[in-house]
Each structure stands twice: as structure tokens, then as C-alpha cells.
Coordinates of C-alpha atoms in Angstrom, one line a residue:
X1 CA -37.9 14.2 1.2
X2 CA -38.9 13.7 -2.5
X3 CA -36.6 12.1 -5.0
X4 CA -36.4 15.4 -6.9
X5 CA -35.3 17.3 -3.8
X6 CA -32.8 14.7 -2.8
X7 CA -31.3 14.7 -6.3
X8 CA -31.0 18.5 -6.3
X9 CA -29.2 18.3 -2.9
X10 CA -26.8 15.6 -4.2
X11 CA -26.0 17.7 -7.2
X12 CA -25.2 20.7 -5.0
X13 CA -22.9 18.6 -2.9
X14 CA -21.2 17.3 -6.0
X15 CA -20.7 20.9 -7.3
X16 CA -19.2 22.1 -4.1
X17 CA -17.0 19.0 -3.5
X18 CA -13.3 19.3 -4.5
X19 CA -12.1 17.5 -7.6
X20 CA -10.1 14.4 -6.8
X21 CA -8.1 12.6 -9.5
X22 CA -6.7 9.1 -9.1
X23 CA -3.2 10.6 -8.9
X24 CA -4.3 13.0 -6.2
X25 CA -5.9 10.2 -4.2
X26 CA -2.9 8.0 -4.4
X27 CA -0.6 10.9 -3.4
X28 CA -2.8 11.8 -0.4
X29 CA -2.9 8.2 0.8
X30 CA 0.8 7.7 0.5
X31 CA 1.5 10.9 2.4
X32 CA -0.8 10.0 5.3
X33 CA -0.5 6.2 5.4
X34 CA 0.3 4.9 8.9
X35 CA 1.7 1.7 7.5
X36 CA 4.2 3.6 5.4
X37 CA 5.1 5.8 8.4
X38 CA 5.8 2.7 10.5
X39 CA 8.0 1.3 7.8
X40 CA 9.8 4.6 7.4
X41 CA 10.3 4.8 11.2
X42 CA 11.9 1.3 11.1
X43 CA 14.2 2.5 8.3
X44 CA 15.3 5.5 10.3
X45 CA 16.0 3.2 13.3
X46 CA 18.2 1.0 11.0
X47 CA 20.0 4.1 9.7
X48 CA 20.8 5.0 13.4
X49 CA 22.0 1.4 14.0
X50 CA 24.3 1.9 11.0
X51 CA 25.7 5.1 12.4
X52 CA 26.3 3.3 15.7
X53 CA 28.1 0.4 14.0
X54 CA 30.4 2.8 12.2
X55 CA 31.1 4.8 15.3
X56 CA 32.1 1.7 17.3
X57 CA 35.3 1.4 15.3
X58 CA 36.4 5.0 16.2
X59 CA 38.3 6.2 19.2
X60 CA 36.6 6.9 22.5
X61 CA 37.5 9.3 25.3
X62 CA 36.3 9.1 28.9
X63 CA 36.9 11.4 31.9
X64 CA 36.5 10.2 35.5
X65 CA 37.3 11.3 39.0
X66 CA 37.6 9.7 42.5
X67 CA 37.7 10.9 46.0
X68 CA 38.8 8.6 48.9
X69 CA 39.1 9.2 52.6
X70 CA 40.9 6.9 55.0
X71 CA 38.8 6.6 58.2
X72 CA 41.5 4.7 60.2
X73 CA 45.2 4.0 59.9
X74 CA 46.3 7.1 57.8
X75 CA 50.0 7.9 57.8
X76 CA 52.5 9.8 55.6
X77 CA 52.1 7.2 52.9
X78 CA 48.3 7.2 53.0
X79 CA 46.9 10.7 53.6
X80 CA 43.4 11.3 54.9
X81 CA 42.1 12.4 51.6
X82 CA 43.1 11.2 48.1
X83 CA 41.5 12.9 45.1
X84 CA 42.3 12.2 41.4
X85 CA 41.1 12.9 37.9
X86 CA 41.6 10.4 35.0
X87 CA 41.3 10.8 31.3
X88 CA 41.4 7.8 29.1
X89 CA 41.6 7.6 25.3
X90 CA 41.1 4.2 23.7
X91 CA 40.7 2.6 20.2
X92 CA 40.1 -0.8 19.2
X93 CA 42.2 -2.5 16.4
X94 CA 39.7 -4.5 14.3
X95 CA 42.2 -7.3 13.5
X96 CA 39.3 -9.9 13.5
X97 CA 37.1 -7.9 11.1
X98 CA 34.1 -8.0 13.5
X99 CA 33.6 -4.2 13.3
X100 CA 33.7 -4.2 9.5
X101 CA 31.2 -7.0 9.5
X102 CA 28.9 -5.2 11.9
X103 CA 28.9 -2.2 9.6
X104 CA 28.1 -4.4 6.6
X105 CA 25.2 -6.1 8.5
X106 CA 23.8 -2.7 9.4
X107 CA 24.0 -1.6 5.8
X108 CA 22.1 -4.6 4.5
X109 CA 19.5 -4.2 7.3
X110 CA 18.9 -0.6 6.2
X111 CA 18.7 -1.5 2.5
X112 CA 16.2 -4.3 3.3
X113 CA 14.0 -2.0 5.4
X114 CA 14.0 0.7 2.7
X115 CA 12.7 -1.9 0.3
X116 CA 10.1 -2.7 2.8
X117 CA 9.0 0.9 2.7
X118 CA 8.6 0.7 -1.1
X119 CA 6.7 -2.6 -0.8
X120 CA 4.3 -0.9 1.7
X121 CA 3.9 2.0 -0.8
X122 CA 3.0 -0.5 -3.5
X123 CA 0.3 -2.1 -1.5
X124 CA -1.0 1.2 -0.3
X125 CA -1.3 2.4 -3.9
X126 CA -3.2 -0.6 -4.9
X127 CA -5.7 -0.3 -2.0
X128 CA -6.4 3.3 -2.8
X129 CA -6.8 2.6 -6.5
X130 CA -9.3 -0.1 -5.8
X131 CA -11.2 2.2 -3.4
X132 CA -11.2 4.9 -6.0
X133 CA -12.5 2.7 -8.8
X134 CA -15.2 1.3 -6.4
X135 CA -16.5 4.8 -5.7
X136 CA -16.6 5.5 -9.5
X137 CA -18.6 2.3 -9.9
X138 CA -21.1 3.2 -7.3
X139 CA -21.4 6.6 -8.9
X140 CA -22.2 4.9 -12.2
X141 CA -24.8 2.6 -10.5
X142 CA -26.3 5.6 -8.7
X143 CA -26.7 7.4 -12.1
X144 CA -28.2 4.2 -13.6
X145 CA -30.7 3.9 -10.7
X146 CA -31.5 7.6 -11.0
X147 CA -32.4 7.4 -14.7
X148 CA -34.4 4.3 -14.0
X149 CA -36.3 6.0 -11.3
X150 CA -37.1 9.0 -13.4
X151 CA -38.4 6.7 -16.2
X152 CA -40.5 4.9 -13.6
X153 CA -41.9 8.2 -12.3
X154 CA -42.8 9.4 -15.7
X155 CA -44.6 6.2 -16.5
X156 CA -46.5 6.2 -13.2
X157 CA -47.6 9.8 -13.7
X158 CA -48.8 9.1 -17.3
X159 CA -50.6 6.0 -16.0
X160 CA -52.5 8.0 -13.3
X161 CA -53.6 10.5 -16.0
X162 CA -54.7 7.7 -18.3
X163 CA -56.5 5.8 -15.5
X164 CA -58.4 9.0 -14.7
X165 CA -59.4 9.3 -18.4
X166 CA -60.4 5.7 -18.3
X167 CA -57.9 4.4 -21.0
X168 CA -55.7 2.5 -18.6
X169 CA -56.8 -0.3 -16.3
X170 CA -56.4 -0.3 -12.6
X171 CA -54.2 -3.3 -12.8
X172 CA -51.7 -1.6 -15.1
X173 CA -51.6 1.5 -12.8
X174 CA -51.0 -0.8 -9.8
X175 CA -48.2 -2.5 -11.7
X176 CA -46.5 0.8 -12.6
X177 CA -46.8 2.1 -9.1
X178 CA -45.2 -1.0 -7.8
X179 CA -42.4 -0.7 -10.3
X180 CA -41.9 2.9 -9.1
X181 CA -41.6 1.7 -5.5
X182 CA -39.1 -0.9 -6.5
X183 CA -37.0 1.7 -8.5
X184 CA -37.0 4.0 -5.4
X185 CA -35.8 1.2 -3.2
X186 CA -33.0 0.3 -5.6
X187 CA -32.0 4.0 -5.8
X188 CA -31.7 4.2 -2.0
X189 CA -29.7 1.0 -2.0
X190 CA -27.3 2.5 -4.6
X191 CA -27.0 5.7 -2.5
X192 CA -26.1 3.6 0.5
X193 CA -23.5 1.7 -1.5
X194 CA -22.1 4.9 -2.7
X195 CA -21.8 6.3 0.9
X196 CA -20.0 3.1 2.0
X197 CA -17.6 3.3 -1.0
X198 CA -16.9 7.0 -0.2
X199 CA -16.1 6.1 3.4
X200 CA -13.8 3.3 2.3
X201 CA -11.8 5.7 0.0
X202 CA -11.6 8.4 2.7
X203 CA -10.4 5.8 5.1
X204 CA -7.7 4.6 2.7
X205 CA -6.5 8.2 2.3
X206 CA -7.1 9.0 6.0
X207 CA -9.5 11.8 5.3
X208 CA -12.7 12.5 7.2
X209 CA -15.2 9.7 6.4
X210 CA -17.9 12.2 5.3
X211 CA -15.6 14.2 3.0
X212 CA -17.3 14.5 -0.4
X213 CA -15.3 14.4 -3.7
X214 CA -16.0 15.1 -7.3
X215 CA -14.1 12.2 -9.0
X216 CA -12.6 12.4 -12.4
X217 CA -13.9 9.3 -14.2
X218 CA -11.1 7.1 -15.6
X219 CA -12.2 6.8 -19.2
X220 CA -8.9 6.2 -21.1
X221 CA -6.4 3.6 -20.1
X222 CA -3.0 3.4 -21.7
X223 CA -2.5 0.2 -23.7
X224 CA -1.4 -2.5 -21.3
X225 CA 1.7 -4.6 -21.9
X226 CA 0.4 -8.2 -22.0
X227 CA 3.7 -9.9 -22.7
X228 CA 3.9 -12.3 -19.7
X229 CA 7.6 -13.1 -20.0
X230 CA 8.4 -9.4 -20.0
X231 CA 6.2 -8.6 -17.1
X232 CA 7.6 -11.6 -15.0
X233 CA 11.1 -10.4 -15.6
X234 CA 10.1 -6.9 -14.6
X235 CA 8.4 -8.1 -11.5
X236 CA 11.4 -10.2 -10.4
X237 CA 13.5 -7.0 -10.9
X238 CA 11.1 -4.4 -9.5
X239 CA 9.2 -6.0 -6.7
X240 CA 10.5 -4.4 -3.5
X241 CA 9.7 -7.5 -1.5
X242 CA 12.2 -9.5 -3.6
X243 CA 14.9 -6.9 -3.2
X244 CA 14.3 -6.7 0.5
X245 CA 14.7 -10.4 0.9
X246 CA 17.9 -10.4 -1.2
X247 CA 19.4 -7.9 1.3
X248 CA 18.3 -10.1 4.2
X249 CA 20.0 -13.1 2.6
X250 CA 23.2 -11.0 2.3
X251 CA 22.8 -9.9 5.9
X252 CA 22.7 -13.5 7.1
X253 CA 25.7 -14.4 5.0
X254 CA 27.6 -11.7 6.9
X255 CA 26.2 -13.0 10.2
X256 CA 27.8 -16.4 9.2
X257 CA 31.1 -14.7 9.1
X258 CA 30.5 -12.9 12.3
X259 CA 29.8 -16.3 14.0
X260 CA 33.0 -17.8 12.6
X261 CA 35.1 -14.9 13.8
X262 CA 34.4 -15.5 17.4
X263 CA 37.7 -17.4 17.8
X264 CA 39.8 -14.7 16.2
X265 CA 42.1 -12.4 18.2
X266 CA 41.1 -8.9 19.4
X267 CA 43.4 -6.0 20.1
X268 CA 43.0 -2.6 21.8
X269 CA 45.2 0.4 22.5
X270 CA 44.6 2.6 25.6
X271 CA 46.2 5.9 26.6
X272 CA 45.6 7.1 30.2
X273 CA 46.4 10.4 31.9
X274 CA 45.9 10.6 35.7
X275 CA 46.1 13.7 37.8
X276 CA 46.5 13.4 41.6
X277 CA 45.0 16.3 43.5
X278 CA 46.7 15.4 46.8
X279 CA 50.3 14.6 45.7
X280 CA 53.1 13.6 48.0
X281 CA 56.6 12.2 47.6
X282 CA 55.3 8.7 47.0
X283 CA 52.3 9.8 44.8
X284 CA 53.2 11.8 41.8
X285 CA 51.0 14.7 40.7
X286 CA 50.4 13.2 37.2
X287 CA 51.0 10.0 35.5
X288 CA 50.6 8.9 31.8
X289 CA 50.3 5.3 30.8
X290 CA 50.0 3.5 27.4
X291 CA 48.6 0.1 27.2
X292 CA 48.1 -2.5 24.5
X293 CA 45.9 -5.5 25.1
X294 CA 45.6 -8.6 22.9
X295 CA 43.3 -11.6 23.5
X296 CA 43.3 -14.8 21.6
X297 CA 40.5 -17.3 22.3
X298 CA 42.0 -20.9 22.2
X299 CA 39.0 -23.2 22.8
X300 CA 35.3 -22.5 23.4
X301 CA 34.0 -26.1 23.6
X302 CA 32.6 -26.1 20.0
X303 CA 30.3 -23.0 20.6
X304 CA 31.6 -21.2 17.6
X305 CA 31.3 -24.2 15.3
X306 CA 27.7 -24.6 16.4
X307 CA 26.8 -21.0 15.9
X308 CA 28.2 -21.0 12.4
X309 CA 26.2 -24.1 11.6
X310 CA 23.0 -22.5 13.0
X311 CA 23.7 -19.3 11.0
X312 CA 24.2 -21.3 7.8
X313 CA 20.8 -22.9 8.3
X314 CA 19.2 -19.6 8.8
X315 CA 20.7 -18.4 5.6
X316 CA 19.6 -21.4 3.6
X317 CA 16.1 -21.0 5.0
X318 CA 16.0 -17.4 3.8
X319 CA 17.2 -18.5 0.4
X320 CA 14.4 -20.9 0.1
X321 CA 11.9 -18.2 1.2
X322 CA 13.4 -15.9 -1.6
X323 CA 12.8 -18.7 -4.1
X324 CA 9.3 -19.2 -2.8
X325 CA 8.6 -15.5 -3.0
X326 CA 9.9 -15.3 -6.6
X327 CA 7.6 -18.1 -7.6
X328 CA 4.7 -16.5 -5.8
X329 CA 5.3 -13.2 -7.6
X330 CA 5.5 -15.0 -10.9
X331 CA 2.2 -16.6 -10.2
X332 CA 0.7 -13.3 -9.1
X333 CA 1.7 -11.8 -12.4
X334 CA 0.2 -14.7 -14.4
X335 CA -3.1 -14.6 -12.5
X336 CA -3.3 -10.8 -12.8
X337 CA -2.7 -10.9 -16.5
X338 CA -5.3 -13.6 -17.0
X339 CA -7.8 -11.7 -15.0
X340 CA -7.1 -8.6 -17.1
X341 CA -7.7 -10.4 -20.3
X342 CA -10.9 -11.9 -19.0
X343 CA -12.0 -8.4 -17.7
X344 CA -11.2 -6.9 -21.1
X345 CA -13.3 -9.5 -22.9
X346 CA -16.2 -8.9 -20.4
X347 CA -16.1 -5.2 -21.1
X348 CA -16.5 -5.8 -24.9
X349 CA -19.4 -8.3 -24.3
X350 CA -21.2 -6.0 -21.9
X351 CA -20.8 -3.0 -24.3
X352 CA -22.5 -5.0 -27.0
X353 CA -25.2 -6.2 -24.7
X354 CA -25.9 -2.5 -23.6
X355 CA -26.3 -1.5 -27.3
X356 CA -28.8 -4.2 -27.8
X357 CA -30.7 -3.5 -24.6
X358 CA -30.9 0.3 -25.4
X359 CA -32.4 -0.5 -28.9
X360 CA -34.9 -3.0 -27.4
X361 CA -36.1 -0.5 -24.9
X362 CA -36.5 2.2 -27.6
X363 CA -38.5 -0.1 -29.7
X364 CA -40.7 -1.2 -26.8
X365 CA -41.5 2.4 -26.0
X366 CA -42.3 3.2 -29.6
X367 CA -44.6 0.1 -30.0
X368 CA -46.4 1.0 -26.7
X369 CA -46.9 4.6 -27.7
X370 CA -48.5 3.6 -31.0
X371 CA -50.6 0.9 -29.2
X372 CA -48.7 -1.8 -30.9
X373 CA -47.2 -3.2 -27.7
X374 CA -48.1 -3.9 -24.2
X375 CA -46.9 -2.2 -21.0
X376 CA -45.3 -5.4 -19.8
X377 CA -42.9 -5.3 -22.7
X378 CA -41.8 -1.7 -21.8
X379 CA -41.2 -2.7 -18.1
X380 CA -39.3 -5.8 -19.1
X381 CA -37.2 -3.8 -21.6
X382 CA -36.5 -1.2 -19.0
X383 CA -35.3 -3.9 -16.5
X384 CA -33.1 -5.4 -19.2
X385 CA -31.5 -2.0 -19.9
X386 CA -30.9 -1.3 -16.3
X387 CA -29.3 -4.7 -15.9
X388 CA -27.1 -4.3 -18.9
X389 CA -25.9 -0.9 -17.7
X390 CA -25.2 -2.3 -14.3
X391 CA -23.2 -5.2 -15.9
X392 CA -21.2 -2.7 -17.9
X393 CA -20.4 -0.7 -14.7
X394 CA -19.3 -3.9 -13.0
X395 CA -17.2 -4.9 -16.0
X396 CA -15.5 -1.5 -16.2
X397 CA -14.7 -1.7 -12.5
X398 CA -13.3 -5.2 -12.9
X399 CA -11.1 -4.1 -15.7
X400 CA -9.7 -1.1 -13.8
X401 CA -9.0 -3.3 -10.7
X402 CA -7.4 -5.9 -13.0
X403 CA -5.0 -3.2 -14.4
X404 CA -4.3 -2.0 -10.8
X405 CA -3.6 -5.7 -9.7
X406 CA -1.2 -6.1 -12.6
X407 CA 0.6 -3.0 -11.6
X408 CA 0.9 -4.2 -8.0
X409 CA 2.1 -7.6 -9.1
X410 CA 4.9 -6.0 -11.3
X411 CA 5.8 -3.4 -8.7
X412 CA 6.3 -0.6 -11.2
X413 CA 3.4 0.9 -13.1
X414 CA 5.7 1.9 -16.0
X415 CA 6.3 -1.7 -17.0
X416 CA 2.6 -2.4 -17.4
X417 CA 2.3 0.1 -20.2
X418 CA 3.2 -1.1 -23.7
X419 CA 6.2 1.0 -24.9
X420 CA 6.2 2.6 -28.3
X421 CA 2.4 2.6 -28.7
X422 CA 0.2 5.7 -28.0
X423 CA -3.0 3.7 -28.3
X424 CA -5.4 3.9 -25.4
X425 CA -8.4 1.8 -24.4
X426 CA -11.6 4.0 -23.9
X427 CA -14.2 2.8 -21.5
X428 CA -17.8 3.3 -22.4
X429 CA -19.8 5.1 -19.7
X430 CA -22.7 2.9 -18.6

């Protein structure tokens, strides 16, 4: 298949492919993410646990029946058959507070898991953004390699004609044809990279790996907030991992109280209604009883004290983990911000380099066309231009990923945008 035919087919695929914006990609990925579904399922389970904890403090009703036959020794007092039905209503009196503490524990567990869902969403969004930007970068590189290949084809065709006319040496023709083969190889490699990037994005969105998209290039980025203190405060407040761990600390604090309440009294009230289906003078047809039970543990050999101490150690360990997480998030924001500043500077440098390379290539072609330069200068200028465009594509990609990394570090995209400023950063297309 010739390059022209493959380019036409690629263009047709792009025209027919549905348009995919960054927002659409993130929405698709969040909706289908298995990691998010697993986290949501855990949240639902914790919600059910909360319902069970609340229900445990309410009344209960049981209905039972028994049938008994005396095989030997029956008399007037003990008939051959004895059948009865029993209904029992009971309710526990939470004088020790254990039921209330169980409900609070379930509430903190549910809140922690819901924050885990948001943390998973944050990570999923970042992964999809990186995959989306990577595909944009490979599209840029593919376009760069395509234009380089076209220029190499044109030079090779012109060289064959000049060689036929005897105005171009065989060596120069061989050099240009070798340059053409190299351009074709680089184009094929760029196409392969693009296919791999497409598969990675589709995998992140859980779409068919071969699904083609027409991406909307990200050319304008809202002005990013680069105030490190503000971003660190926002991250400490917005990162779902921190909020989740705070709820887990509260959960363990409740568990400390649960462990300490093991020696507190418990109380229950039970109302029972029995119906004898084979009554006699000694066995009434029905009987109603009301019972109140109270238990008060006196001594457990130090088990409760040991459990409280162990629960306190667990809580202290989790507090240390929370402090460690906060420091880690603070460092993540710092690193992301430094990478963003460096990426922004690299974009500016590579844009200037591209301007210089384009002008150098133009002048080399003009000189060669007017027999004032040599072919080697044109090829070298073309290589420099291609390299400059590739560096800009990489710099743009690094900048977009750096913005996404900062958004992930903060945990809320809104706080990475500088408020009160409509200014936007425009990326130069390589």
C-alpha cells in the first residue's frame, strides 16, 4: 500500500470516527470504570451494615411451634400428644450504649467508603486525561512525520528527474532516496505509537480497543493557580483520601469506647404468648409471660482493659497514617507545581526553537533552489525542523499532563484555576 493511499484511508477513518472531547472521555471512563464500581459496591455494603446496626436496637418478634409425643409412661398429667404455639416479642434496652456506638461506627465506615469512591474517581480521571493527551501527542507526531514524508517524496521525485536530465549526481539521488526510506520508517513507527495510544485510551474508557475517535485538540488552558500555599490548603481539604482516613480515625475512636463498654450492664424485656393446642386441667390453653433480664459483668480477668489498650494503639497508628498522608499530599502538590512550571518554561523554549527551525528550513530551500546552497543543508534543516516540531509536541504533552497531575494532587479541578482571571494559555500546534 502506497503512502498516499494509506493517508487517504486514515483520513476517511478520521472523518467517520465520532468526536471525542476530553470531558466526554472522562465521563465515559467514570461511568464504566470497574475500580469505581467496586468502590461503590463496598459503599452499598457499608450502607446495608448501617441499616442492620440501626435495626438491631428495635423490637423483634418471633413465632415458634412444637409438637411432642410421649412414647411410654403417658397419664392424665402427660397426654400422648402435646402441641403448642409460642409468640415472643422482645426489645433490648441499650443502657450500656453499645447499640448507639455500633450505629456510629457504621456511619463512619460508610462515610469513609464514600470518600474512597471519590478518591477512585480522582485517580480514574487522571488516568483518562493522561491517555487522552498521549493520543493527541501521537496525532501531532503522526502529522509531523507525514509532512516530513511528503517533503522527502517531493525531493526524491525532483531528484530522479534532475538525475535523468544529468544535472544531479547519482550520489545525491541515492542520499535523497535513503532519506525517503528513513522518513517512511519514521512515519510507520509514528502510526504504531498512535495505535498503541488509542488502545490505551480505549482501555481506560473500557471501549473496544480498535474504536477510532476524532479528538478535539486541547489548545486553550485556563490560567492555572500557582499559589502553593493555597493549593496545599485546598488539597488538605479536598483530597478524598484524607477525608476517608479522618472518618476511619473517628471510627476507631468509637471502637475504643465499644471496647471499654464490655463491662457495662445489659438489659432486655421479653413478652411471650403461648398457646397449648392440647389443653387439660393441668395445662392451660394459653399463657402470657413478661420477663425482664439484667446482666452485670463483674470481672473478666483484664480482657476489657487489654482490648481498650489495643484499640487505642490502633487509633494512634491511624492518626500517624493520617499525618503521613497529609505530608505526602503536600509533597505531591509541591512536585506537581514544580513540574508544571518547568513544563510551561519548556513549552516557551520549544516554541521559539520551532520558529527558528522553520525559518532555517525556508532559507535552506531558497538557497538550494537558487543554486546558492547544497542539498545537505536542506536535509539537515528538514531534520532540525522535524526534531523541533517533535520537541514541541512532547513539551505540549508534558504541560497538559502536568496540569492534570496538579488537579489530581489537589483533588478538585476548580481549585487549580486562578479565580478572577479570564486569561487562558494557548498551546501552539507543532
